[in-house]
Coordinates of C-alpha atoms in Angstrom, one line a residue:
M280 CA 97.6 75.2 105.5
G281 CA 97.5 77.1 102.3
I282 CA 98.0 80.9 101.9
I283 CA 95.7 83.0 99.7
T284 CA 96.4 86.7 99.4
L285 CA 93.8 89.3 98.3
T286 CA 94.3 92.3 96.1
T287 CA 91.0 94.1 95.3
D288 CA 89.3 97.4 94.8
L289 CA 86.4 96.4 97.2
G290 CA 87.3 98.8 99.9
S291 CA 86.3 98.4 103.5
K292 CA 82.9 100.2 103.6
D293 CA 80.7 97.5 102.1
F294 CA 80.0 93.8 102.7
Y295 CA 81.9 92.7 99.5
Q296 CA 85.3 92.1 101.2
S297 CA 83.6 90.0 104.0
A298 CA 81.6 88.0 101.5
L299 CA 84.8 87.2 99.6
K300 CA 86.6 86.0 102.8
G301 CA 83.6 84.1 104.0
S302 CA 83.4 82.3 100.6
L303 CA 87.1 81.3 100.9
L304 CA 86.6 80.0 104.5
G305 CA 83.5 78.1 103.4
L306 CA 85.5 76.0 100.9
M307 CA 88.7 75.9 103.0
P308 CA 88.2 76.6 106.7
N309 CA 91.9 76.4 107.6
V310 CA 93.1 78.7 104.8
N311 CA 95.5 81.6 105.8
I312 CA 94.0 84.7 104.2
V313 CA 96.4 87.7 103.9
D314 CA 95.1 91.1 102.7
I315 CA 97.6 92.9 100.4
T316 CA 95.1 95.7 99.9
H317 CA 91.5 96.3 99.2
E318 CA 92.0 100.0 98.6
V319 CA 93.0 100.0 94.9
P320 CA 91.2 102.8 93.1
S321 CA 88.3 101.3 91.2
F322 CA 89.4 99.4 88.1
N323 CA 93.0 100.7 88.2
I324 CA 94.9 97.6 87.1
S325 CA 98.3 99.4 86.9
Y326 CA 98.0 100.6 90.5
A327 CA 97.1 97.0 91.6
A328 CA 99.9 95.5 89.6
F329 CA 102.5 97.8 91.2
L330 CA 101.4 96.8 94.7
L331 CA 101.2 93.1 94.1
K332 CA 104.5 93.0 92.1
N333 CA 106.3 94.5 95.1
A334 CA 104.5 92.3 97.7
Y335 CA 104.2 88.7 96.3
P336 CA 107.9 87.8 96.2
Y337 CA 108.0 87.9 100.0
F338 CA 105.4 85.2 100.3
P339 CA 106.3 81.4 100.5
K340 CA 106.3 79.3 97.4
N341 CA 102.9 78.0 96.3
T342 CA 101.1 81.0 97.7
V343 CA 97.9 81.8 95.7
H344 CA 97.3 85.4 94.9
L345 CA 93.6 86.3 94.1
I346 CA 93.2 89.5 92.2
G347 CA 89.8 91.2 92.2
I348 CA 90.2 94.2 89.9
D349 CA 87.8 94.8 87.0
S350 CA 86.5 91.3 87.3
V351 CA 82.8 91.7 86.6
Y352 CA 81.5 89.4 83.9
S353 CA 82.0 90.5 80.3
E354 CA 81.8 88.6 77.1
N355 CA 85.2 89.8 76.1
T356 CA 87.0 89.0 79.4
K357 CA 88.2 85.6 80.4
Y358 CA 89.2 84.4 83.8
I359 CA 92.6 82.8 84.1
A360 CA 94.9 81.1 86.6
I361 CA 98.7 81.3 86.3
K362 CA 101.7 79.6 87.8
H363 CA 104.8 81.8 87.7
R364 CA 108.0 81.6 89.7
D365 CA 106.4 79.1 92.2
H366 CA 103.4 81.3 92.9
F367 CA 99.8 81.0 91.7
F368 CA 97.6 83.9 90.5
V369 CA 93.9 84.0 89.8
G370 CA 92.2 86.9 88.1
A371 CA 90.6 88.4 85.1
D372 CA 92.6 88.5 81.8
N373 CA 92.3 92.3 81.5
G374 CA 95.9 93.2 81.1
I375 CA 97.0 93.2 84.7
F376 CA 99.2 90.2 84.4
S377 CA 101.3 91.8 81.6
L378 CA 101.9 94.6 84.0
L379 CA 102.6 92.3 86.9
F380 CA 105.3 90.1 85.3
D381 CA 108.6 91.1 83.6
D382 CA 108.7 87.9 81.6
V383 CA 106.2 85.5 80.1
P384 CA 104.3 83.5 82.7
E385 CA 105.1 79.8 82.8
D386 CA 101.7 78.2 82.8
V387 CA 98.4 79.8 82.0
V388 CA 94.9 78.3 81.9
E389 CA 91.5 79.8 81.1
L390 CA 89.2 78.7 84.0
N391 CA 86.4 76.4 82.9
I392 CA 84.7 76.4 86.3
M393 CA 81.0 76.6 85.9
Q394 CA 79.5 79.7 87.5
D395 CA 76.6 79.6 90.0
L396 CA 74.0 82.0 88.5
K397 CA 73.2 83.5 91.8
Y398 CA 76.8 84.9 91.8
L399 CA 76.5 86.2 88.2
H400 CA 77.6 89.7 89.2
F401 CA 80.2 88.7 91.7
P402 CA 82.5 86.1 90.2
L403 CA 85.0 86.8 92.9
V404 CA 83.0 84.8 95.5
D405 CA 82.3 82.0 93.1
I406 CA 84.8 81.2 90.2
F407 CA 87.8 83.0 91.7
V408 CA 87.3 81.4 95.2
K409 CA 86.8 77.9 93.7
A410 CA 90.0 78.3 91.7
A411 CA 92.1 79.8 94.5
T412 CA 91.1 77.2 97.1
H413 CA 91.7 74.4 94.6
L414 CA 95.3 75.6 94.1
A415 CA 95.8 76.4 97.8
K416 CA 95.0 72.7 98.6
G417 CA 97.6 71.5 96.1
G418 CA 95.4 71.1 93.1
R419 CA 96.7 71.2 89.5
L420 CA 96.1 74.0 87.0
K421 CA 95.0 71.6 84.3
D422 CA 92.1 70.4 86.5
I423 CA 90.4 73.8 86.5
G424 CA 91.1 75.1 83.0
L425 CA 92.5 74.8 79.5
P426 CA 95.9 76.0 78.5
V427 CA 96.2 79.4 76.7
A428 CA 99.1 80.7 74.8
E429 CA 98.8 84.4 75.4
I430 CA 97.4 86.9 77.9
E431 CA 96.0 90.3 77.4
Q432 CA 98.7 92.9 77.0
K433 CA 98.7 96.4 78.4
M434 CA 101.5 98.9 78.3
L435 CA 102.9 100.9 81.2
L436 CA 104.1 104.4 80.7
H437 CA 107.9 104.0 80.6
P438 CA 110.5 106.7 81.3
V439 CA 111.8 108.5 78.3
I440 CA 115.6 108.2 78.0
E441 CA 117.9 110.7 76.3
R442 CA 121.7 110.6 76.5
D443 CA 122.0 112.5 79.8
I444 CA 118.3 112.8 80.9
I445 CA 115.6 110.5 82.2
R446 CA 112.1 111.8 82.1
G447 CA 109.8 109.8 84.4
S448 CA 106.5 110.1 86.1
V449 CA 104.8 109.5 89.4
V450 CA 103.2 106.0 89.5
Y451 CA 102.3 105.6 93.2
I452 CA 101.9 107.6 96.4
D453 CA 102.1 105.5 99.6
T454 CA 100.5 105.9 103.0
F455 CA 103.3 108.1 104.2
C456 CA 102.8 110.3 101.1
N457 CA 106.2 109.3 99.7
V458 CA 106.1 109.8 95.9
I459 CA 107.3 106.8 93.9
T460 CA 108.3 107.2 90.3
N461 CA 108.6 104.8 87.4
I462 CA 112.4 105.3 87.3
T463 CA 114.1 102.1 88.5
K464 CA 117.4 101.7 90.2
D465 CA 118.8 99.7 87.4
L466 CA 117.8 102.3 84.8
F467 CA 119.2 105.2 86.9
T468 CA 122.5 103.4 87.5
K469 CA 122.8 102.5 83.8
I470 CA 122.4 106.1 82.6
Q471 CA 124.2 107.7 85.5
K472 CA 127.6 106.1 85.1
N473 CA 128.8 107.5 88.4
R474 CA 128.0 111.1 87.4
D475 CA 126.5 113.8 89.5
F476 CA 122.8 114.5 88.9
T477 CA 119.9 116.9 89.5
L478 CA 116.4 115.7 90.0
Y479 CA 113.8 118.3 88.9
F480 CA 110.1 118.3 89.7
R481 CA 107.4 120.8 89.9
K482 CA 108.7 124.2 88.5
S483 CA 111.6 124.9 90.7
E484 CA 112.2 122.0 93.1
T485 CA 115.5 120.1 92.9
I486 CA 117.4 117.3 94.7
T487 CA 121.1 116.7 93.9
Q488 CA 122.0 113.6 95.9
L489 CA 120.7 110.2 96.8
S490 CA 120.0 109.2 100.3
W491 CA 120.2 105.7 101.8
H492 CA 117.6 106.3 104.5
Y493 CA 114.7 108.7 105.1
N494 CA 116.3 110.2 108.2
E495 CA 119.6 111.2 106.5
V496 CA 118.3 114.8 106.2
Q497 CA 116.8 117.1 108.8
E498 CA 113.2 116.6 109.7
G499 CA 111.1 118.4 107.2
E500 CA 113.7 118.4 104.5
K501 CA 113.2 116.7 101.1
L502 CA 115.3 113.8 99.8
C503 CA 115.3 111.1 97.1
L504 CA 116.2 107.5 97.5
F505 CA 115.6 104.0 96.1
G506 CA 113.2 102.3 98.5
I507 CA 112.1 98.7 98.9
S508 CA 110.4 98.8 95.5
N509 CA 113.8 99.8 93.8
H510 CA 112.0 102.7 92.3
L511 CA 113.2 106.3 92.7
E512 CA 111.2 108.0 95.5
I513 CA 110.8 111.6 96.6
A514 CA 110.2 112.0 100.3
I515 CA 110.3 114.4 103.2
N516 CA 111.8 113.2 106.5
K517 CA 108.8 112.8 108.8
G518 CA 106.7 114.8 106.4
K519 CA 104.1 114.2 103.6
A520 CA 106.0 114.8 100.4
S521 CA 103.0 114.5 98.0
G522 CA 101.0 117.2 99.7
L523 CA 103.8 119.5 100.7
L524 CA 105.6 119.3 97.3
G525 CA 102.4 119.3 95.3
L526 CA 103.1 116.0 93.5
H527 CA 100.4 113.8 92.2
L528 CA 100.0 110.6 90.1
G529 CA 101.1 111.2 86.6
D530 CA 103.3 114.2 87.3
I531 CA 106.5 114.4 85.4
V532 CA 110.0 114.3 87.0
R533 CA 113.3 114.7 85.3
V534 CA 116.8 113.5 86.1
E535 CA 119.7 115.3 84.4
F536 CA 123.2 113.8 84.7
H537 CA 126.2 116.2 84.6
P538 CA 129.4 115.6 82.7

């Protein structure tokens, strides 16, 4: 039984998500469908890439990841399928895959599946579904597309590094209102070199030590740690850091390391 994950901006209010799942089941009744999320902000490929990048490695090999973000038909956008690190990915070549992978994907094809005209405005339930179920059944990439050498490139906002300072930004706020930055554990450790530090955010908020767990401080107290994503997080023990600390997507944080 194949596994197909879904990452979309379809939400839960409308019929679109159900139509997508029904189409998958129509072509592969025994498929195991797993929702990663349908709550990506509309057309926000960087948000979707962050979520999927942190989720897909936990799935078994040969899982197919269907991505429905900014996938409406356009003359300038092609639909592609990718094999990378023993996983398959199906989506629009709109730059999301350059944000999703740290290295060049192994095999990429541009899908040549003929679209049913009645699904012209909803390729997710037609082209993407056909490609995803083909791969989930053990089919080959070359049977549904032609090889392409390059994918669309987008650039993430990376931290700015000075000798003793890292300037980063907020890239994600989770359900618990934990604030996740674009400062990775590897980068932090590389610049830190076992030195003390001060994390600055907003105008006057600071944190001066890393925690291993959210409950290492008293309830209601703020902390920072490297969570499951290996990105620096700002949190409040049993509190909502984003709202209480006034932090939002795109806000700047600064880490200064002391001699």
